[in-house]
Every structure is written in C-alpha cells, then in structure tokens.
CSV table of C-alpha atoms in Angstrom, one decimal:
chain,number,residue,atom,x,y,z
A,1226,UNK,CA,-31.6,28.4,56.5
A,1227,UNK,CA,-33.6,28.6,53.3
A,1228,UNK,CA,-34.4,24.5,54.6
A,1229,UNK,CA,-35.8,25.7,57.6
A,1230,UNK,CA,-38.0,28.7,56.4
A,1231,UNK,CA,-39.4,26.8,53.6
A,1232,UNK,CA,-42.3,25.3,55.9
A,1233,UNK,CA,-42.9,28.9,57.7
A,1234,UNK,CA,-43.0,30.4,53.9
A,1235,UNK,CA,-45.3,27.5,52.2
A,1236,UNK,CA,-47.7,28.0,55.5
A,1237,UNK,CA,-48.0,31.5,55.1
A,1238,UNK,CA,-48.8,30.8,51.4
A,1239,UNK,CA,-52.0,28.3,52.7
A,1240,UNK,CA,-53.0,31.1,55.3
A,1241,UNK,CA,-53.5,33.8,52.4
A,1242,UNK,CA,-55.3,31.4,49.9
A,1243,UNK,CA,-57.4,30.8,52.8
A,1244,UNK,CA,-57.9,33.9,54.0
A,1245,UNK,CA,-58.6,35.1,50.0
A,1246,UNK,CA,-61.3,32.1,49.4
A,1247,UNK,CA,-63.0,33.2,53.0
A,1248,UNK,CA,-63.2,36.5,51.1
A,1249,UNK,CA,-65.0,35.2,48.2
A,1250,UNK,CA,-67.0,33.0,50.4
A,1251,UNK,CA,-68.4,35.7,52.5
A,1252,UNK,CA,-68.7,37.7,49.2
A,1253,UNK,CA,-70.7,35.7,47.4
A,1254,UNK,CA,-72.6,33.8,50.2
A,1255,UNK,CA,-73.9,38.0,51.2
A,1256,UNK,CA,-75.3,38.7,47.4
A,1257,UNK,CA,-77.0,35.0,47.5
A,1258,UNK,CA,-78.7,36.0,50.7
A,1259,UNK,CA,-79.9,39.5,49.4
A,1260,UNK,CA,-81.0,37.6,46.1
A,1261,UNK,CA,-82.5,35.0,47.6
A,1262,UNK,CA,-84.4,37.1,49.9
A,1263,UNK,CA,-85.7,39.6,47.2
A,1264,UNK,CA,-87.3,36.8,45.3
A,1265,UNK,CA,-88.5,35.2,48.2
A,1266,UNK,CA,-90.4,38.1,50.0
A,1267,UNK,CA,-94.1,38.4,49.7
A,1268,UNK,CA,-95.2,35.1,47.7
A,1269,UNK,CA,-96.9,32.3,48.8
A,1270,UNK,CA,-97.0,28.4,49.5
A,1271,UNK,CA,-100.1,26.4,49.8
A,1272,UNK,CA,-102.4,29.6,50.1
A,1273,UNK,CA,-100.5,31.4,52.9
A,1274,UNK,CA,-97.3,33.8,53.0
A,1275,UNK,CA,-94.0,32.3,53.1
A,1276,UNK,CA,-91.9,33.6,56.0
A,1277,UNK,CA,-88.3,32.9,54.1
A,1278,UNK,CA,-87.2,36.5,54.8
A,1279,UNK,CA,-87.3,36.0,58.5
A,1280,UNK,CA,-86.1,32.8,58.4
A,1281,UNK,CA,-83.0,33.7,56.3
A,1282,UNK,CA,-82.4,36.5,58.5
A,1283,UNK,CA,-82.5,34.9,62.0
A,1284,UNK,CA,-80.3,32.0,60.7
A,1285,UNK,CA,-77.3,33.6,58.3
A,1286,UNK,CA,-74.4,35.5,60.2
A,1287,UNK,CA,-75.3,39.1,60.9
A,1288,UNK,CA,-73.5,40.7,57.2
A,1289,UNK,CA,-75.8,38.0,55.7
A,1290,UNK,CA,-78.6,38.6,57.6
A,1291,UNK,CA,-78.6,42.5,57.0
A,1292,UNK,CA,-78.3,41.2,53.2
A,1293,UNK,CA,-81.4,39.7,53.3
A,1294,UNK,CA,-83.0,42.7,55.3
A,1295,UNK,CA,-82.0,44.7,52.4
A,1296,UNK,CA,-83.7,42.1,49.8
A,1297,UNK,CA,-86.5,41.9,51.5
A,1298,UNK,CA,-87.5,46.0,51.9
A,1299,UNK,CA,-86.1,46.2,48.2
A,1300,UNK,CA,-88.7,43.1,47.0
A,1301,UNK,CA,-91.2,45.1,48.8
A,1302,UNK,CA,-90.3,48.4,47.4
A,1303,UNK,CA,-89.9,47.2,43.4
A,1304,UNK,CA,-93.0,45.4,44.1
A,1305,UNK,CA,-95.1,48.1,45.6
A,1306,UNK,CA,-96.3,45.4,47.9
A,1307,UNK,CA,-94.7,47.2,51.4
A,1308,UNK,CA,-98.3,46.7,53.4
A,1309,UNK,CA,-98.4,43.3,52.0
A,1310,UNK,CA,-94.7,42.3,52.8
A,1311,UNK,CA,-95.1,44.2,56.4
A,1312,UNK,CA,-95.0,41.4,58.4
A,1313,UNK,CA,-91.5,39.8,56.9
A,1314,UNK,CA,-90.1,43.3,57.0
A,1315,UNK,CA,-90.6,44.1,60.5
A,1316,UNK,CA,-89.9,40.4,61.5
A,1317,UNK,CA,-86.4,40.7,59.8
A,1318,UNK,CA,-85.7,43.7,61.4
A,1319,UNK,CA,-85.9,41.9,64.5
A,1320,UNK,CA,-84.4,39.0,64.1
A,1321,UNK,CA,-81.2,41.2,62.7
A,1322,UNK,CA,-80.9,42.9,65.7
A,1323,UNK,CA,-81.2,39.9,67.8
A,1324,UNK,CA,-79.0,38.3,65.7
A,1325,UNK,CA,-76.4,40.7,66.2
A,1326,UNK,CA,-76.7,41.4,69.9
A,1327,UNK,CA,-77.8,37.4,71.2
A,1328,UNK,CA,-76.3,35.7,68.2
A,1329,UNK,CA,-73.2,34.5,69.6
A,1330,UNK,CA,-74.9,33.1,72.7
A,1331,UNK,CA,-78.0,31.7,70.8
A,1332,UNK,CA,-78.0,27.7,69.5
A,1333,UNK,CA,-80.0,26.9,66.9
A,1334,UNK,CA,-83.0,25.7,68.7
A,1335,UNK,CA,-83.1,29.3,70.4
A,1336,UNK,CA,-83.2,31.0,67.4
A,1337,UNK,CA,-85.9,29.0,65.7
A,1338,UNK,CA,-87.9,29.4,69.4
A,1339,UNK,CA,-87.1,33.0,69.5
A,1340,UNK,CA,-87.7,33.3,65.0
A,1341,UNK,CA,-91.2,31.9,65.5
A,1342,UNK,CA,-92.2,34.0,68.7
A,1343,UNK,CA,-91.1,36.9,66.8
A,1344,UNK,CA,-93.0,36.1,63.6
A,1345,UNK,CA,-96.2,35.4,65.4
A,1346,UNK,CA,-96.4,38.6,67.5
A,1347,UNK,CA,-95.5,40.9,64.1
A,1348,UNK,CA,-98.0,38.5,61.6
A,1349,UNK,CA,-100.6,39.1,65.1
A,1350,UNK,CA,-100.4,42.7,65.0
A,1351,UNK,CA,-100.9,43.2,61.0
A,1352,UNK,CA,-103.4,40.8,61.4
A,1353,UNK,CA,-105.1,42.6,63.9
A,1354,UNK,CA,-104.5,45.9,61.8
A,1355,UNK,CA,-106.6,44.4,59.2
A,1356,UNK,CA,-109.3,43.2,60.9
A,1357,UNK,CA,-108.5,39.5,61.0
A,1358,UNK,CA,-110.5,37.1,62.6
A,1359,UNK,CA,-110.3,33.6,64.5
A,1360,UNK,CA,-109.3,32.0,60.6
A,1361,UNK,CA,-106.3,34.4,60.1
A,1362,UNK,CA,-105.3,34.1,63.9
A,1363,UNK,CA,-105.0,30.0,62.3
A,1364,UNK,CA,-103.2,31.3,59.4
A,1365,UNK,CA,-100.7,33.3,61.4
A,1366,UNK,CA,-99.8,30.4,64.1
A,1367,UNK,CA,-99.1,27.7,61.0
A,1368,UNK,CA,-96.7,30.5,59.9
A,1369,UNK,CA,-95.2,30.7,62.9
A,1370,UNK,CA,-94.7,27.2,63.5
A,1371,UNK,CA,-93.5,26.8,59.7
A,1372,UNK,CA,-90.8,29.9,60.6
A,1373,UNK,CA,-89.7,28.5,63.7
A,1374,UNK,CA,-89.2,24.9,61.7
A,1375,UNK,CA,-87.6,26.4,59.1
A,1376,UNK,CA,-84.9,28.5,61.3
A,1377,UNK,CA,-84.1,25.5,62.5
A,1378,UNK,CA,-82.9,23.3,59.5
A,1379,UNK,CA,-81.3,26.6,58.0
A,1380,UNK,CA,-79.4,27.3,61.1
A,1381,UNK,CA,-78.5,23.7,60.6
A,1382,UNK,CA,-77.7,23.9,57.0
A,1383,UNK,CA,-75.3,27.2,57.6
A,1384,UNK,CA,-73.5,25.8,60.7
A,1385,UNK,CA,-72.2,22.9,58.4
A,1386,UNK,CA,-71.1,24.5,55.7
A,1387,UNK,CA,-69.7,27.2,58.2
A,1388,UNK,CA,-67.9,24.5,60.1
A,1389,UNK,CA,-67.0,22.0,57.4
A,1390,UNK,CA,-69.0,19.1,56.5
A,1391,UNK,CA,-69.0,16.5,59.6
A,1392,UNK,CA,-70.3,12.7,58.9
A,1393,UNK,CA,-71.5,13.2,62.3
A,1394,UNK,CA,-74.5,15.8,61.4
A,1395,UNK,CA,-74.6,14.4,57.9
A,1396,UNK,CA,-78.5,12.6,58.3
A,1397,UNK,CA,-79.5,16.3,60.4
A,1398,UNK,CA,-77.4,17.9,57.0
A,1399,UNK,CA,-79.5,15.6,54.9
A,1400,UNK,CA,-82.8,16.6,55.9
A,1401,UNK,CA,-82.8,20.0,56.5
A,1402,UNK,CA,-81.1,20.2,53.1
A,1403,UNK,CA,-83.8,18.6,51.4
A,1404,UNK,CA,-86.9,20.6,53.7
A,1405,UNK,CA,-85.4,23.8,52.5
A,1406,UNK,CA,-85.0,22.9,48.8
A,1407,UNK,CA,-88.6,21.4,48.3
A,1408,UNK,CA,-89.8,25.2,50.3
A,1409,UNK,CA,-87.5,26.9,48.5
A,1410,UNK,CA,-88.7,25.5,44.9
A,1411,UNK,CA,-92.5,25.8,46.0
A,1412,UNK,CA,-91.9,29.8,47.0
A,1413,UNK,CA,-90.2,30.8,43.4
A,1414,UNK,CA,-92.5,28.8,41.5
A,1415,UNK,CA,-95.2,31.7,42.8
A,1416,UNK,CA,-92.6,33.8,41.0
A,1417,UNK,CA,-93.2,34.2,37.0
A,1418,UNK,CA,-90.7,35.6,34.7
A,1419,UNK,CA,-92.5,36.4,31.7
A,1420,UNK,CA,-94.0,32.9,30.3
A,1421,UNK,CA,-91.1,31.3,32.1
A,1422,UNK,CA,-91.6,30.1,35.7
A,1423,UNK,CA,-88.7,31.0,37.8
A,1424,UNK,CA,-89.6,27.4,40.2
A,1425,UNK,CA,-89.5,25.2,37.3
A,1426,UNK,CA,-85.9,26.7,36.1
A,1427,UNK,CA,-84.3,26.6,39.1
A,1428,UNK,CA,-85.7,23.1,39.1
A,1429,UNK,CA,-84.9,21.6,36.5
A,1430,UNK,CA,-80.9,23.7,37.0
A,1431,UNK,CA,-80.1,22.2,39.9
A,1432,UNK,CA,-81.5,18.9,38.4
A,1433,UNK,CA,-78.9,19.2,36.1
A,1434,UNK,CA,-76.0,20.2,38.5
C-alpha cells in the first residue's frame, strides 16, 4: 500500500512546489512591472518620448499590466509631470482594458497592431491639445511605429518565459531580448540618481551577471 501511494504522494509534493514558485513568480514578475514602469514613464530616447508604459502594459498578463498602469500614474504623480506623461497614461489605460477583455483572443502581432493604433490616436489628440504641427504629427507616428515594434518583441519575450524556453523561438527570443535591453538601457540612462546615472548602473550590473 505505502508502495503504491508513494508516486501519488511525491507528485502531489512537485504540484505544490510548483504551484508555490508560480506564486513567487507572479509575485515578483507584478512589482518588476510596476518598477519598471515608474522609472520608465515620461523620459526620453533620441529626443522623443519613450512609449515603454504602453508597451509593458499591452504585452504583460492583465495583473502585470494593471502594475505597470499603477507605475506609470505614480511616475507621473511623484514627478509632477501628469500633462507631460498624459499620453502613456491614457494609452495604458487602454491597452489594460483591452488586455483584459481581447487578451485571450489576441496574438502578438494584434496586440503590437492594436498598441500602436492606440498610441498614435492618444499621442494625436495631446498633440493636437497643444497646438502641434506637421513636425510633431512626425514625432508622434515614429512613436507609434516604435510602440507597435516594441509590443511585439515584449509580447515575444513574455510568451517564452511564460511557456518555457523553446529552441524553436530561440533566434525570435534572441532578438527581441536584445531590442528591448539596448531601449531599455537608453530610457534609464535619461534617469539620474544624484551624480549616479541609473542607465550606466544597470549597465554595467547586468554586465556583471
């Protein structure tokens, strides 16, 4: 008897680690987002405004993507910058409640379609609010195009590590990996932390990992 119920006992076992490191997972991988959000909400690469917030929204699952919602209002908030940021709030909030409605039923080619459609229309409309002309219509479209890309290799980034890592989408993994970390370094080096530049740390950290 105790023969046979050993297997049923030890699998039980494997279901509750797995079940317990899931927990931690989903844990940790909600704080990242909000973190990673807050820091990356209203700074800028190359001269225009990085869309990250909308991006990380549209492409996390739905607890993540409210994280990074929350992030993103509280960047705006601590940094009295709420007009400035107005366009990654409002484009967040849309993408969360996509997310959560057509997320199931969305690929990530949608999303990065749908991510960059949305972005446009709510970086058109601030745009629009503050008088921009033919040069900030430009401005807004790269955006776009740059949020809709960027959807697209997160989406693919959080599907693998979701899913388990697969040789298969290992040169997609690759990539994407590597777009997002060179975006992801050039948005927090417009961050400054006292003399120290919050880029270059994070840099040179995961360097050393």
């Amino acid at each position: 008897m105790q023969i046979k119920t050993l297997p049923f006992v030890m699998s039980r076992q494997r279901a509750g680690c797995s079940e317990q490191k899931k927990e931690r997972f989903s844990t940790a991988a909600v704080i990242a987002a909000a973190g990673a959000a807050f820091l990356m909400t209203n700074v800028r690469i190359g001269g225009i405004m990085s869309p990250f917030a909308a991006v990380l929204t549209a492409s996390l699952p739905v607890c993540c993507g409210a994280a990074a919602f929350m992030g993103t209002a509280a960047s705006a908030l601590a940094g009295a910058e709420l007009w400035g940021s107005i366009t990654e709030i409002a484009a967040s909030g849309v993408m969360l409640l996509y997310s959560y409605i057509f997320g199931k039923y969305s690929d990530k080619k949608l999303k990065a379609i749908v991510c960059g459609i949305v972005y446009f229309i709510c970086a058109c409309a601030v745009a629009a609010g503050d008088g921009g002309g033919w040069v900030m219509f430009l401005a807004v479209l790269l955006r776009s195009f740059m949020c809709a890309g960027l959807t697209w290799c997160m989406c693919d980034i959080a599907g693998v590590l979701s899913d388990g890592y697969d040789a298969e989408n290992s040169e997609s993994f690759a990539v994407s990996l590597g777009i997002i970390y060179m975006l992801f370094i050039a948005s927090l080096s417009a961050r400054e932390a006292g003399f120290a530049n919050i880029g270059r740390i994070a840099a040179g950290m995961i360097t050393a990992a």
